[in-house]
PDB file of N, CA, C and O in Angstrom:
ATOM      1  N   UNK Z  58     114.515  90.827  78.332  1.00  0.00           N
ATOM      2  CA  UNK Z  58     113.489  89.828  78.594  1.00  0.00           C
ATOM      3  C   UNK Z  58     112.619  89.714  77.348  1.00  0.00           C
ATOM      4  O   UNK Z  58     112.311  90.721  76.710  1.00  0.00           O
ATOM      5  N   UNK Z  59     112.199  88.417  76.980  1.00  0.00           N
ATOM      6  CA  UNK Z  59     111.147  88.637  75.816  1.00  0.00           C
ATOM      7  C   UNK Z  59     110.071  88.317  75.959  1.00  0.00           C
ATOM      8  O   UNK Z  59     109.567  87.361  76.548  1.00  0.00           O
ATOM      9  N   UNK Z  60     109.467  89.541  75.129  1.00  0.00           N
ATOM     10  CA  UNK Z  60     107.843  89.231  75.045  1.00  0.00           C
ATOM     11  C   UNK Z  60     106.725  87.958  76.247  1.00  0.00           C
ATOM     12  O   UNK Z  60     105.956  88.039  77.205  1.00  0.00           O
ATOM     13  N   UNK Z  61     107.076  87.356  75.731  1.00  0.00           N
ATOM     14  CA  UNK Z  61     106.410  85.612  76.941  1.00  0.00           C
ATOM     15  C   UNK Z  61     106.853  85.844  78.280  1.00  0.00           C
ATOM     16  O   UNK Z  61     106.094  85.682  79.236  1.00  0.00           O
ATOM     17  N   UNK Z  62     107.835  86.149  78.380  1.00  0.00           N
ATOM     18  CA  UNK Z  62     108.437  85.707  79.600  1.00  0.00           C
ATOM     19  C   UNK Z  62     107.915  87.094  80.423  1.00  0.00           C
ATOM     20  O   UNK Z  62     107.636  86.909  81.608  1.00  0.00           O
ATOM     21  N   UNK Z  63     107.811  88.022  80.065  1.00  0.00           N
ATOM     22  CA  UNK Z  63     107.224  89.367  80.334  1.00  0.00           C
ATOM     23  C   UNK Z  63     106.037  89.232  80.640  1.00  0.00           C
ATOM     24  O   UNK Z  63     105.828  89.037  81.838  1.00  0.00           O
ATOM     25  N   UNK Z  64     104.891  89.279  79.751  1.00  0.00           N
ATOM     26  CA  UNK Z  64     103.845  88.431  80.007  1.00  0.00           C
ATOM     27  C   UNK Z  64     103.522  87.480  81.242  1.00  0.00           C
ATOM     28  O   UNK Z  64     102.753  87.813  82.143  1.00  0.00           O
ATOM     29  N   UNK Z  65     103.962  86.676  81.207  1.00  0.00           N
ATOM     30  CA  UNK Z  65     104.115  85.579  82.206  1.00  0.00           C
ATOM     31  C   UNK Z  65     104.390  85.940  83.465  1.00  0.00           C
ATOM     32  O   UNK Z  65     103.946  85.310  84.425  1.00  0.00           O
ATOM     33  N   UNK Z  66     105.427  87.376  83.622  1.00  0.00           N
ATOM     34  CA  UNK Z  66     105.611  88.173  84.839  1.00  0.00           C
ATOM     35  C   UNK Z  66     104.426  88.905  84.961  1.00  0.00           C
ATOM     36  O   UNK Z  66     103.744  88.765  85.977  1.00  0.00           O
ATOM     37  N   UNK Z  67     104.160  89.500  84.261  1.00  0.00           N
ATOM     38  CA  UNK Z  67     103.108  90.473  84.285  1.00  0.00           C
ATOM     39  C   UNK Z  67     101.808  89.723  84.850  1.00  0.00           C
ATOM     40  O   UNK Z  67     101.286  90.225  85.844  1.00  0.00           O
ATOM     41  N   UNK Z  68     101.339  88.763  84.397  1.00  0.00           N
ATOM     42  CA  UNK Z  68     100.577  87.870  85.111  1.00  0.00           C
ATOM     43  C   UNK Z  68     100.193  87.695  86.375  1.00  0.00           C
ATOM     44  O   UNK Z  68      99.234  88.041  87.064  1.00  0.00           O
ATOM     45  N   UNK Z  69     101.665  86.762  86.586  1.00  0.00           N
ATOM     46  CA  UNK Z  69     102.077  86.452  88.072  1.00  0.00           C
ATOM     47  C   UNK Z  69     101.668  87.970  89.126  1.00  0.00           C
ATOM     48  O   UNK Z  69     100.850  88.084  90.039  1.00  0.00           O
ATOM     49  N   UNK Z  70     102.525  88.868  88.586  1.00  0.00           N
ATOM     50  CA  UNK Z  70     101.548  90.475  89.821  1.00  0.00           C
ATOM     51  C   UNK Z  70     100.225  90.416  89.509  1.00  0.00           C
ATOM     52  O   UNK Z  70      99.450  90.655  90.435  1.00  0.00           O
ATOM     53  N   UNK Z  71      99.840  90.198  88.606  1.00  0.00           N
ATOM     54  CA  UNK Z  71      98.303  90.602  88.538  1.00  0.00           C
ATOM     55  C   UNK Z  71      97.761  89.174  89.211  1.00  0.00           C
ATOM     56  O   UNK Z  71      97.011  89.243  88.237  1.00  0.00           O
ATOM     57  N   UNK Z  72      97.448  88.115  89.817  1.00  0.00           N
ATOM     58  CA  UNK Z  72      97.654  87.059  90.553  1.00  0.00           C
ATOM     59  C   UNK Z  72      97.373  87.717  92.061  1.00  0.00           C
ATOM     60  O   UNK Z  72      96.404  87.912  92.794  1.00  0.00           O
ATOM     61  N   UNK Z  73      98.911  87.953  92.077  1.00  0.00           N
ATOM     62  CA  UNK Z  73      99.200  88.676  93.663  1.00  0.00           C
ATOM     63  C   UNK Z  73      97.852  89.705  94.130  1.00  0.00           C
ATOM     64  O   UNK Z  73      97.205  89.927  95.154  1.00  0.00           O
ATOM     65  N   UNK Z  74      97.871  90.065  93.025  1.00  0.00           N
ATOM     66  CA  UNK Z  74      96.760  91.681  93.309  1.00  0.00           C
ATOM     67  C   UNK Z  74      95.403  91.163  93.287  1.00  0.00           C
ATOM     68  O   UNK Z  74      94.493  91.860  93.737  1.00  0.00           O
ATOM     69  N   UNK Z  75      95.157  89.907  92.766  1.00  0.00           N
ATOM     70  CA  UNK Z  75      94.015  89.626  93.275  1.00  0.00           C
ATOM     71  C   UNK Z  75      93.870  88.338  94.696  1.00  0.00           C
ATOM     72  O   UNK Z  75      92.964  87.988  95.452  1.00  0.00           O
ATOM     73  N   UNK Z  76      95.040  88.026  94.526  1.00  0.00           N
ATOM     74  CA  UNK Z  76      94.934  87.513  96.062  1.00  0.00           C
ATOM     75  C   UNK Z  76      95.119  88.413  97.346  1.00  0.00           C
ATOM     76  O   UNK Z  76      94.618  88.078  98.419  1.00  0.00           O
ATOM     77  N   UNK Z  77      95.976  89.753  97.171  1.00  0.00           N
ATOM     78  CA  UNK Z  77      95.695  90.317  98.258  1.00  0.00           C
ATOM     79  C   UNK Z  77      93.919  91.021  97.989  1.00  0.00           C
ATOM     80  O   UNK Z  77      93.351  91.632  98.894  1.00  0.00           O
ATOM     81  N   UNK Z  78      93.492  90.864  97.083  1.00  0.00           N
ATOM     82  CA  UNK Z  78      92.290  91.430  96.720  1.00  0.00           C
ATOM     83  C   UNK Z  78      91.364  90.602  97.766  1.00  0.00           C
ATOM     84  O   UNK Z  78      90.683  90.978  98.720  1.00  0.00           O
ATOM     85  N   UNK Z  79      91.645  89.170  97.136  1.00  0.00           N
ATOM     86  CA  UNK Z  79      90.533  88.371  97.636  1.00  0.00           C
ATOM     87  C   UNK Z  79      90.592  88.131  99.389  1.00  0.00           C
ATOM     88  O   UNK Z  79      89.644  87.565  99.934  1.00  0.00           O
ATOM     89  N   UNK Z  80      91.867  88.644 100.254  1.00  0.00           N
ATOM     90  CA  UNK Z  80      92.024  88.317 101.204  1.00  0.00           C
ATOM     91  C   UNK Z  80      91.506  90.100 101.805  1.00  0.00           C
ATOM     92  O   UNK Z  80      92.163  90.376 102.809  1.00  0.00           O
ATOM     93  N   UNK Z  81      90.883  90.836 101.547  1.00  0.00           N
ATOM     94  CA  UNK Z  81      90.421  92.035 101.709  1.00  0.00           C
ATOM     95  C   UNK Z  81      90.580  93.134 101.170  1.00  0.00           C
ATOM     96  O   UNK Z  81      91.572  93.657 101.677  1.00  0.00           O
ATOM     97  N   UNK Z  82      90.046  93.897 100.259  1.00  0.00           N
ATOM     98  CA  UNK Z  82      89.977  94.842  99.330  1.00  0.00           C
ATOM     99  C   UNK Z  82      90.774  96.222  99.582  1.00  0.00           C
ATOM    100  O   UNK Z  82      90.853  97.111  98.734  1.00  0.00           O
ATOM    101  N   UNK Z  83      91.429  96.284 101.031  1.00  0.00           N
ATOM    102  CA  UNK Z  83      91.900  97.582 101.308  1.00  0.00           C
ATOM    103  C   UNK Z  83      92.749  98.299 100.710  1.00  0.00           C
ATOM    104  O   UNK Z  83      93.300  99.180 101.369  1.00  0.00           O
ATOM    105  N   UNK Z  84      93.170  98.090  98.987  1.00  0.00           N
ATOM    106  CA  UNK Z  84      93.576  98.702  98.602  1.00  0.00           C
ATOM    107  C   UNK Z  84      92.788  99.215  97.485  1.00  0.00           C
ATOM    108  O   UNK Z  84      93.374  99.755  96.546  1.00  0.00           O
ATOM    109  N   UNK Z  85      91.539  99.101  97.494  1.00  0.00           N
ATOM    110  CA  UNK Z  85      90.336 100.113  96.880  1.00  0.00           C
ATOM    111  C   UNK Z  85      89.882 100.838  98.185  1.00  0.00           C
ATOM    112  O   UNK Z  85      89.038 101.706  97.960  1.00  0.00           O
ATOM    113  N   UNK Z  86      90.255 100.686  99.572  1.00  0.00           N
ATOM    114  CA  UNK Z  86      89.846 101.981 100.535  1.00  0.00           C
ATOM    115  C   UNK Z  86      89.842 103.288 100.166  1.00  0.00           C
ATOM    116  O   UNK Z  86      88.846 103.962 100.429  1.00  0.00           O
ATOM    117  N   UNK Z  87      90.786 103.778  99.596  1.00  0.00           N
ATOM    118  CA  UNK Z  87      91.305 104.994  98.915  1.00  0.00           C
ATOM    119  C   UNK Z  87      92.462 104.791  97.634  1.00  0.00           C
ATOM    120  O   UNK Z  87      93.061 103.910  97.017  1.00  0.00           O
ATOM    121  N   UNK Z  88      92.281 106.510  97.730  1.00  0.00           N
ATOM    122  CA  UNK Z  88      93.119 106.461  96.786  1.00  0.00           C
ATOM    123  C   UNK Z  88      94.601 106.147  96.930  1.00  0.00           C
ATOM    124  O   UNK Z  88      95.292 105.548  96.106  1.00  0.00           O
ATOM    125  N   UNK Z  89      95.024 106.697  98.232  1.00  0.00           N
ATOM    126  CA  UNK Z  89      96.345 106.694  98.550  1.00  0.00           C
ATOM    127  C   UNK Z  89      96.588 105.265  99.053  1.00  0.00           C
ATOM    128  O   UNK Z  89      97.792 105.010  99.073  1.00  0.00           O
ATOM    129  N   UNK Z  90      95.845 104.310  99.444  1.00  0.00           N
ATOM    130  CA  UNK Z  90      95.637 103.362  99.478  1.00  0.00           C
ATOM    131  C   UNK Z  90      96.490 102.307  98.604  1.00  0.00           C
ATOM    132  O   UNK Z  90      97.469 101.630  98.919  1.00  0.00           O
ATOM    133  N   UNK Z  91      95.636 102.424  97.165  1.00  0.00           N
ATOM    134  CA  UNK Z  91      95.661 102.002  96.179  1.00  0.00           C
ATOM    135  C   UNK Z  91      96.895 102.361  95.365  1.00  0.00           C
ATOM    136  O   UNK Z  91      97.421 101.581  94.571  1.00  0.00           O
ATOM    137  N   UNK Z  92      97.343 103.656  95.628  1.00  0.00           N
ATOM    138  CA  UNK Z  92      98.623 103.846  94.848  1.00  0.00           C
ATOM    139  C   UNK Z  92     100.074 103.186  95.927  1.00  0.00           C
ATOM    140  O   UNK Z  92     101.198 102.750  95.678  1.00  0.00           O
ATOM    141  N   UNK Z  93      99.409 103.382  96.952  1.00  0.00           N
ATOM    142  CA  UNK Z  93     100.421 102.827  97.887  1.00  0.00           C
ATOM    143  C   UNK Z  93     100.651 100.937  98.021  1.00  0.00           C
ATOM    144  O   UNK Z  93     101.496 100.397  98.736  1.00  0.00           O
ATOM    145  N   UNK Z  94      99.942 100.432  97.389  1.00  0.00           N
ATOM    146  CA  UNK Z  94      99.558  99.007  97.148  1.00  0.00           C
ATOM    147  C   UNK Z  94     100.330  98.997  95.752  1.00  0.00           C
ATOM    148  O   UNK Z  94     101.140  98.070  95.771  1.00  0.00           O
ATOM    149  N   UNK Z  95     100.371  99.769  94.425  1.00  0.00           N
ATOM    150  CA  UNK Z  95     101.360  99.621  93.273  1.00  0.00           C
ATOM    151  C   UNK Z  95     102.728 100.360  93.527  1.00  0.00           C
ATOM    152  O   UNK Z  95     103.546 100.330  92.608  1.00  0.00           O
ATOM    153  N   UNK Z  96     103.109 101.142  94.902  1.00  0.00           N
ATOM    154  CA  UNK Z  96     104.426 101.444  95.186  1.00  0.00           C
ATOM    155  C   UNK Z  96     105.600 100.235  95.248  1.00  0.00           C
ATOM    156  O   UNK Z  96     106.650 100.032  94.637  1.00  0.00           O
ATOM    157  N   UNK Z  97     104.495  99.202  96.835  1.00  0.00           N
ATOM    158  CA  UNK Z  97     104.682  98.420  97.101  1.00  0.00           C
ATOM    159  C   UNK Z  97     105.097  97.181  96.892  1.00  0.00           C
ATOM    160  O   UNK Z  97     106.196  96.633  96.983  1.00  0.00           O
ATOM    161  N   UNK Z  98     103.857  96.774  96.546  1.00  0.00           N
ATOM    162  CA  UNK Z  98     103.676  95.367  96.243  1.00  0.00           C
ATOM    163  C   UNK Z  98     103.986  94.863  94.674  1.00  0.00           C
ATOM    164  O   UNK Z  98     104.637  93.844  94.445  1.00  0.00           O
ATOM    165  N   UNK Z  99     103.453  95.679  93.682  1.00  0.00           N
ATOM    166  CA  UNK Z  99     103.925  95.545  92.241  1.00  0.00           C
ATOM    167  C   UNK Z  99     105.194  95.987  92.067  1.00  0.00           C
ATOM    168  O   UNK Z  99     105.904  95.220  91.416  1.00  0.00           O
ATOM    169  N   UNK Z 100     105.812  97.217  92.536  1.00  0.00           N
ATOM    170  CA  UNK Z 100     107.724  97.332  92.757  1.00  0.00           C
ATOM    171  C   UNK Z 100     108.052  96.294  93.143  1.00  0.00           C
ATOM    172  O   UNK Z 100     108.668  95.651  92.294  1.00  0.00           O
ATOM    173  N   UNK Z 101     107.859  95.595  94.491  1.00  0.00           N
ATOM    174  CA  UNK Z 101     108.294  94.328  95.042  1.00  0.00           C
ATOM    175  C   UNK Z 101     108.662  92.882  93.860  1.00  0.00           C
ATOM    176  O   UNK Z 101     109.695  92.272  93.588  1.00  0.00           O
ATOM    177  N   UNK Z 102     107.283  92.783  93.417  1.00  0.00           N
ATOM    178  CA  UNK Z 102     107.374  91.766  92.541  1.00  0.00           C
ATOM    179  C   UNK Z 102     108.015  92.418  91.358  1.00  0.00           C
ATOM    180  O   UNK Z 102     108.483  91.591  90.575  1.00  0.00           O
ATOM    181  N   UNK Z 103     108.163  93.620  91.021  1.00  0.00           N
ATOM    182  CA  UNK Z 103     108.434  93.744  89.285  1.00  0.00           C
ATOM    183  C   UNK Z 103     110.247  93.451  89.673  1.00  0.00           C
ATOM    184  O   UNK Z 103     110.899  92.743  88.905  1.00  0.00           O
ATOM    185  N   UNK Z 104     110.673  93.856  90.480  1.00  0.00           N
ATOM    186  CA  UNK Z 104     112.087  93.844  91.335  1.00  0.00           C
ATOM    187  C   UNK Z 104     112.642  92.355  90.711  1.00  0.00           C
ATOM    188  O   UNK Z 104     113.339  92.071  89.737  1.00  0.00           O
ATOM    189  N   UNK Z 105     111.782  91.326  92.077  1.00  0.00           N
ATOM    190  CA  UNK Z 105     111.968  89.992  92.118  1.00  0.00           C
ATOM    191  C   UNK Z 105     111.875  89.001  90.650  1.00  0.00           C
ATOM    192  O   UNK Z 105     112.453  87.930  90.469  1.00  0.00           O
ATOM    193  N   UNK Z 106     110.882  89.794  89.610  1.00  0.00           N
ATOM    194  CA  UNK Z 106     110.608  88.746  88.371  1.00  0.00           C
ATOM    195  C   UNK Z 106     111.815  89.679  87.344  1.00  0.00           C
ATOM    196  O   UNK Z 106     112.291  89.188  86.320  1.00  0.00           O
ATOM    197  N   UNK Z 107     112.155  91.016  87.828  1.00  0.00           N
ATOM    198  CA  UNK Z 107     113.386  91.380  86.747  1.00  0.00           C
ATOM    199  C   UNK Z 107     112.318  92.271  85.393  1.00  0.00           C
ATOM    200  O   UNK Z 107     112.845  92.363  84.284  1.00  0.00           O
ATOM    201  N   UNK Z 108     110.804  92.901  85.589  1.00  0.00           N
ATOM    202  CA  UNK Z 108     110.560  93.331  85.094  1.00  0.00           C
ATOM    203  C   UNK Z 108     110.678  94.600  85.233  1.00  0.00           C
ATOM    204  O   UNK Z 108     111.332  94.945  86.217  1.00  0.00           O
ATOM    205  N   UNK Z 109     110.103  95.731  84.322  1.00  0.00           N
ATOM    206  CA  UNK Z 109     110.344  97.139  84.711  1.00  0.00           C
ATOM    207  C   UNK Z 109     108.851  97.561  85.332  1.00  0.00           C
ATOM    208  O   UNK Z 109     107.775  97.234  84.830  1.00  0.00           O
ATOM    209  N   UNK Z 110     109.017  98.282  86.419  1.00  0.00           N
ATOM    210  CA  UNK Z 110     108.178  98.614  87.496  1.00  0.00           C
ATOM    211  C   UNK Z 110     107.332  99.463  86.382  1.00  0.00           C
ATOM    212  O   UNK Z 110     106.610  98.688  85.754  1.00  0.00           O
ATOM    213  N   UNK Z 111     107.244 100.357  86.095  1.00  0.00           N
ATOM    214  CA  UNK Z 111     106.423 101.214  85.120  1.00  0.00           C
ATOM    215  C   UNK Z 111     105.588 100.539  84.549  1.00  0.00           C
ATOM    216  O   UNK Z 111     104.381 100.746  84.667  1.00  0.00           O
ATOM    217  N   UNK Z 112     106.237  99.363  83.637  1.00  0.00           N
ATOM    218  CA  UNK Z 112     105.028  98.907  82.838  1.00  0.00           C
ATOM    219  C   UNK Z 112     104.348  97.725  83.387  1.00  0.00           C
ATOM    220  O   UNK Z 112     103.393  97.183  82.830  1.00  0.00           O
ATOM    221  N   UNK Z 113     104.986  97.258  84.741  1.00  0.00           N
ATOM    222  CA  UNK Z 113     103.927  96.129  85.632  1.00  0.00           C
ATOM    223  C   UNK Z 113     103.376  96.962  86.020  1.00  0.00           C
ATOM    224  O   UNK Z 113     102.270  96.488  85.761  1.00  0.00           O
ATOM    225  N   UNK Z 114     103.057  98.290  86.652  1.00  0.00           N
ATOM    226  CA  UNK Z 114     101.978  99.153  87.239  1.00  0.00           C
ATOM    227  C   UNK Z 114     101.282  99.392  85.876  1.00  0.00           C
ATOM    228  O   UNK Z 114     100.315  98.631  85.874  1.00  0.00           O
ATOM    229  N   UNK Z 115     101.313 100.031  84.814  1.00  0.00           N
ATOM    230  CA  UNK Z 115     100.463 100.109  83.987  1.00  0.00           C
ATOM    231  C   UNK Z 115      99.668  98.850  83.463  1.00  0.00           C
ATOM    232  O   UNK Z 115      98.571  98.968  82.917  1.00  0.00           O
ATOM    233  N   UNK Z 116     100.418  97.393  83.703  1.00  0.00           N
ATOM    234  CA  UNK Z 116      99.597  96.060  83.636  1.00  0.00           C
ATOM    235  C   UNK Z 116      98.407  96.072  84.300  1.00  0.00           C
ATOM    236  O   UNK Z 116      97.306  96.382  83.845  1.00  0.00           O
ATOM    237  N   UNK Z 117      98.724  95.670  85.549  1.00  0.00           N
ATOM    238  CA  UNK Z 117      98.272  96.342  86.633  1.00  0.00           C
ATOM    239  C   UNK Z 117      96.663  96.976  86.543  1.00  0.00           C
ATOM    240  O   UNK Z 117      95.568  96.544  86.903  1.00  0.00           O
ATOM    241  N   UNK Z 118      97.165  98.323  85.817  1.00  0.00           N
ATOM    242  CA  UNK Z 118      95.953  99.263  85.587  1.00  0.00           C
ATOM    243  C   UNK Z 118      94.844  99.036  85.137  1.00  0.00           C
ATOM    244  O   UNK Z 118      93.661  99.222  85.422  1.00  0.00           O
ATOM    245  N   UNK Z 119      95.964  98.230  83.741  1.00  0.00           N
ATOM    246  CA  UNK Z 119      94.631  98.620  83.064  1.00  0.00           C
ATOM    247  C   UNK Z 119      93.923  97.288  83.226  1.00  0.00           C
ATOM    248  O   UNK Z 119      92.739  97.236  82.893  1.00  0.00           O
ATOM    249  N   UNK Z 120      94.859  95.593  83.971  1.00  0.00           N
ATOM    250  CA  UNK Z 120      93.945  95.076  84.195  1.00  0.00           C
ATOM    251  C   UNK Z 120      92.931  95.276  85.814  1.00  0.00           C
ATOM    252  O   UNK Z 120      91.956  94.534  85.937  1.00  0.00           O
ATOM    253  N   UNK Z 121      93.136  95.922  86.539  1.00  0.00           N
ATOM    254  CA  UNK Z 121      92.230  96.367  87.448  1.00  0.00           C
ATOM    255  C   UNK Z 121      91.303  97.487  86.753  1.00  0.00           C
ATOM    256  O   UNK Z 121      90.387  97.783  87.520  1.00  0.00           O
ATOM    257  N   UNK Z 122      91.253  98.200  85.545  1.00  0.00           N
ATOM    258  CA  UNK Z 122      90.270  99.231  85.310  1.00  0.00           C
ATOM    259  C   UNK Z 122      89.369  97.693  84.425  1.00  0.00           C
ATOM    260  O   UNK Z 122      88.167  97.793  84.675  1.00  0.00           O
ATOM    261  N   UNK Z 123      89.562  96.842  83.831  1.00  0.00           N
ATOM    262  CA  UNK Z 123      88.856  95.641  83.530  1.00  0.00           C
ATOM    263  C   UNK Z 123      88.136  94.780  84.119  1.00  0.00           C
ATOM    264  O   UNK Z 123      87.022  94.324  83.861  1.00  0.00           O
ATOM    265  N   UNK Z 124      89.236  94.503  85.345  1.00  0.00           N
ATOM    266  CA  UNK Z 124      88.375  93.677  86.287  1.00  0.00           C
ATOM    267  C   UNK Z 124      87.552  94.228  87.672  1.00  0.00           C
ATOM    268  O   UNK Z 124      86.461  93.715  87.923  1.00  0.00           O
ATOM    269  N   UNK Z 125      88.136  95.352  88.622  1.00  0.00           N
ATOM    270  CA  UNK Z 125      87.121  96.006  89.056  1.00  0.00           C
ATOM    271  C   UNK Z 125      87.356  97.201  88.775  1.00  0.00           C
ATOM    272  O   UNK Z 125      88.094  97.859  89.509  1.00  0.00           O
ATOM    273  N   UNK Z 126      86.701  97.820  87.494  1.00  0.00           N
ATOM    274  CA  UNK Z 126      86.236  98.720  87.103  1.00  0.00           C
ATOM    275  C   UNK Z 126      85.087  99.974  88.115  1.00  0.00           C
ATOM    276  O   UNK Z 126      85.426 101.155  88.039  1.00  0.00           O
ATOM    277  N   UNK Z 127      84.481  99.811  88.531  1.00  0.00           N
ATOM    278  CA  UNK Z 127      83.612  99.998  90.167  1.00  0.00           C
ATOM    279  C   UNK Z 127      84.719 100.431  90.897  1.00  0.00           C
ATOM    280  O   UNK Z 127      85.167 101.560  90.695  1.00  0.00           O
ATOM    281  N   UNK Z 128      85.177  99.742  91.652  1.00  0.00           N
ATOM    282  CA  UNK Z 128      86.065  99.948  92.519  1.00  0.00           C
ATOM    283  C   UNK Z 128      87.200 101.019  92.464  1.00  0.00           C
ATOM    284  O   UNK Z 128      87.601 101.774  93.350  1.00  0.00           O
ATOM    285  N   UNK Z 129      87.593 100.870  91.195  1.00  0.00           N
ATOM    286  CA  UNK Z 129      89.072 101.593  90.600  1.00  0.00           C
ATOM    287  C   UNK Z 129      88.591 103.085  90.636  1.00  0.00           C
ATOM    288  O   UNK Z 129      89.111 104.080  91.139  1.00  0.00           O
ATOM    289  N   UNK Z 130      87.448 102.914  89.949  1.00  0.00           N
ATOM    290  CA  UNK Z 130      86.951 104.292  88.948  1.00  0.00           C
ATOM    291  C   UNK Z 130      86.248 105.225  90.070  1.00  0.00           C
ATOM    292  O   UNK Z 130      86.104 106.446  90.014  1.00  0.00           O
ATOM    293  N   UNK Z 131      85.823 104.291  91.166  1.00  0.00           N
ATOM    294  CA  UNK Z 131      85.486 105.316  92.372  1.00  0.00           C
ATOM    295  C   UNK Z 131      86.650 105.783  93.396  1.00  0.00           C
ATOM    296  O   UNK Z 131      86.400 106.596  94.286  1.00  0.00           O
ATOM    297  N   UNK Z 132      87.841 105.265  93.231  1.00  0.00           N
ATOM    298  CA  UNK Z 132      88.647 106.362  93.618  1.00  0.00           C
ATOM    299  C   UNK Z 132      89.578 107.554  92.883  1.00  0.00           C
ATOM    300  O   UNK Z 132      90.669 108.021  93.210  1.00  0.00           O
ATOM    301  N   UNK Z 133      88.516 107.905  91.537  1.00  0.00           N
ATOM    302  CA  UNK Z 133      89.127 109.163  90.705  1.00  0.00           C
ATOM    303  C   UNK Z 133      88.189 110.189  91.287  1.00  0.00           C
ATOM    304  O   UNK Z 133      88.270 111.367  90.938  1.00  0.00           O
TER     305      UNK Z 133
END
């Protein structure tokens, strides 16, 4: 896959994660929560767009330690 098109996947989950965000936060409930929400739902999509699950969860990360930073950082 190159570069863009990666990107462009990577996106699209981070999308998802804030629409299940915006439709209720329960995957900042906890921790197990939250890791159980990037088992899930980011495997699911990294599957379906043909990316590698590892580095859509680390997308993921580090854009949720950006965007809710609060949220993330209170379940360490």
């Amino acid at each position: 896959m190159i570069p863009d098109e990666e990107r462009t996947a990577f996106e699209s989950i981070i999308r998802d994660f804030e629409n299940h965000y915006n439709n209720g936060p329960e995957m900042f409930a906890s921790r197990y929560n939250f890791d159980k929400f990037l088992d899930t739902e980011v495997r699911f999509h990294a599957k379906i767009l043909k990316v590698d699950f590892e580095k859509a969860k680390a997308a993921v990360i580090s854009w949720v330690e950006q965007n809710h930073a609060m949220e993330y950082f209170s379940l360490t």
